[in-house]
Amino acid sequence: MRIELRDTPFEPLAELARYQDGLATLRGRYGATACFIGTMRDFNEGEAVCGMYLEHYPGMTERELEKLVAEALERYGLLEALVIHRVGAIEPNQPIVLVAVWSAHRAAAFDGCRQIMEELKSRAPFWKRETLVETETSRWVARNTPG
């Protein structure tokens, strides 16, 4: 399992390929890879958004991510997982999160990837502050958008 927080942009598919290339001990054991890539929209709650700042508690956020990924690994019998999440300043169209899992079968991979993403959205200590286009003011996002 690898959990990483980054304050710079990343290319999710390149990260996925690079990580999978390093899974030599799993070759022949996985039959499914499921991934989710979350990207910043340029709108939220009916207003145009031109940027976002994502805050977190260093150390605490990583520990919570490790815990929820470990839960999914155990529950679904996943072989491996990768989570890369942005923090800091983010612009529309930039990837925010990559969740990828490897499993012997597709059902476990789909279900495990979804559980990690849903738990991440509800449990991980992140706080979002958006900058609105029209007023150039910022606001804290009070709740996550529905799945």
PDB file of C-alpha atoms in Angstrom, residues 49-121:
ATOM      1  CA  VAL A  49     -15.083  28.432  -9.008  1.00  0.00           C
ATOM      2  CA  CYS A  50     -11.582  29.443 -10.179  1.00  0.00           C
ATOM      3  CA  GLY A  51      -9.482  27.725  -7.534  1.00  0.00           C
ATOM      4  CA  MET A  52      -9.400  25.745  -4.340  1.00  0.00           C
ATOM      5  CA  TYR A  53      -7.058  25.387  -1.400  1.00  0.00           C
ATOM      6  CA  LEU A  54      -7.107  21.987   0.288  1.00  0.00           C
ATOM      7  CA  GLU A  55      -5.862  21.939   3.891  1.00  0.00           C
ATOM      8  CA  HIS A  56      -5.001  18.914   6.020  1.00  0.00           C
ATOM      9  CA  TYR A  57      -3.304  17.907   9.260  1.00  0.00           C
ATOM     10  CA  PRO A  58       0.102  16.440   8.320  1.00  0.00           C
ATOM     11  CA  GLY A  59       0.583  13.044   9.889  1.00  0.00           C
ATOM     12  CA  MET A  60      -3.021  12.749  11.024  1.00  0.00           C
ATOM     13  CA  THR A  61      -4.410  12.767   7.488  1.00  0.00           C
ATOM     14  CA  GLU A  62      -1.953  10.124   6.288  1.00  0.00           C
ATOM     15  CA  ARG A  63      -2.743   7.897   9.293  1.00  0.00           C
ATOM     16  CA  GLU A  64      -6.481   8.078   8.617  1.00  0.00           C
ATOM     17  CA  LEU A  65      -5.926   7.293   4.932  1.00  0.00           C
ATOM     18  CA  GLU A  66      -3.734   4.310   5.855  1.00  0.00           C
ATOM     19  CA  LYS A  67      -6.412   3.056   8.219  1.00  0.00           C
ATOM     20  CA  LEU A  68      -9.280   3.260   5.732  1.00  0.00           C
ATOM     21  CA  VAL A  69      -7.188   1.679   2.952  1.00  0.00           C
ATOM     22  CA  ALA A  70      -6.160  -1.161   5.279  1.00  0.00           C
ATOM     23  CA  GLU A  71      -9.838  -1.749   6.080  1.00  0.00           C
ATOM     24  CA  ALA A  72     -10.672  -2.070   2.372  1.00  0.00           C
ATOM     25  CA  LEU A  73      -7.676  -4.339   1.737  1.00  0.00           C
ATOM     26  CA  GLU A  74      -8.902  -6.699   4.444  1.00  0.00           C
ATOM     27  CA  ARG A  75     -12.627  -6.516   3.675  1.00  0.00           C
ATOM     28  CA  TYR A  76     -12.283  -7.189  -0.059  1.00  0.00           C
ATOM     29  CA  GLY A  77      -9.106  -9.278  -0.082  1.00  0.00           C
ATOM     30  CA  LEU A  78      -7.321  -6.676  -2.192  1.00  0.00           C
ATOM     31  CA  LEU A  79      -3.710  -7.369  -3.094  1.00  0.00           C
ATOM     32  CA  GLU A  80      -2.479  -3.775  -3.263  1.00  0.00           C
ATOM     33  CA  ALA A  81      -3.657  -0.154  -3.169  1.00  0.00           C
ATOM     34  CA  LEU A  82      -2.364   3.260  -4.189  1.00  0.00           C
ATOM     35  CA  VAL A  83      -3.766   6.612  -3.061  1.00  0.00           C
ATOM     36  CA  ILE A  84      -2.324   9.932  -4.187  1.00  0.00           C
ATOM     37  CA  HIS A  85      -4.126  13.057  -2.983  1.00  0.00           C
ATOM     38  CA  ARG A  86      -3.422  16.727  -3.631  1.00  0.00           C
ATOM     39  CA  VAL A  87      -3.180  19.359  -0.921  1.00  0.00           C
ATOM     40  CA  GLY A  88      -2.573  23.086  -1.196  1.00  0.00           C
ATOM     41  CA  ALA A  89      -3.580  25.224  -4.176  1.00  0.00           C
ATOM     42  CA  ILE A  90      -5.521  23.416  -6.917  1.00  0.00           C
ATOM     43  CA  GLU A  91      -6.940  24.750 -10.183  1.00  0.00           C
ATOM     44  CA  PRO A  92      -9.903  23.522 -12.229  1.00  0.00           C
ATOM     45  CA  ASN A  93      -9.140  20.454 -14.397  1.00  0.00           C
ATOM     46  CA  GLN A  94      -6.254  19.385 -12.172  1.00  0.00           C
ATOM     47  CA  PRO A  95      -6.479  15.897 -10.677  1.00  0.00           C
ATOM     48  CA  ILE A  96      -7.134  15.932  -6.931  1.00  0.00           C
ATOM     49  CA  VAL A  97      -7.082  12.233  -6.119  1.00  0.00           C
ATOM     50  CA  LEU A  98      -6.071   8.884  -7.563  1.00  0.00           C
ATOM     51  CA  VAL A  99      -7.309   5.704  -5.900  1.00  0.00           C
ATOM     52  CA  ALA A 100      -6.186   2.409  -7.454  1.00  0.00           C
ATOM     53  CA  VAL A 101      -6.526  -1.158  -6.226  1.00  0.00           C
ATOM     54  CA  TRP A 102      -5.406  -4.561  -7.472  1.00  0.00           C
ATOM     55  CA  SER A 103      -7.361  -7.762  -6.881  1.00  0.00           C
ATOM     56  CA  ALA A 104      -7.731 -11.279  -8.214  1.00  0.00           C
ATOM     57  CA  HIS A 105     -11.289 -10.482  -9.366  1.00  0.00           C
ATOM     58  CA  ARG A 106     -13.124  -7.438 -10.733  1.00  0.00           C
ATOM     59  CA  ALA A 107     -15.969  -7.327  -8.168  1.00  0.00           C
ATOM     60  CA  ALA A 108     -13.535  -6.961  -5.271  1.00  0.00           C
ATOM     61  CA  ALA A 109     -11.523  -4.368  -7.192  1.00  0.00           C
ATOM     62  CA  PHE A 110     -14.604  -2.253  -8.037  1.00  0.00           C
ATOM     63  CA  ASP A 111     -16.048  -2.527  -4.524  1.00  0.00           C
ATOM     64  CA  GLY A 112     -12.737  -1.900  -2.773  1.00  0.00           C
ATOM     65  CA  CYS A 113     -11.903   1.141  -4.890  1.00  0.00           C
ATOM     66  CA  ARG A 114     -15.352   2.618  -4.276  1.00  0.00           C
ATOM     67  CA  GLN A 115     -15.135   1.999  -0.524  1.00  0.00           C
ATOM     68  CA  ILE A 116     -11.752   3.708  -0.291  1.00  0.00           C
ATOM     69  CA  MET A 117     -13.032   6.729  -2.199  1.00  0.00           C
ATOM     70  CA  GLU A 118     -16.267   7.014  -0.218  1.00  0.00           C
ATOM     71  CA  GLU A 119     -14.481   6.623   3.119  1.00  0.00           C
ATOM     72  CA  LEU A 120     -11.830   9.133   2.054  1.00  0.00           C
ATOM     73  CA  LYS A 121     -14.546  11.712   1.315  1.00  0.00           C
TER      74      LYS A 121
END
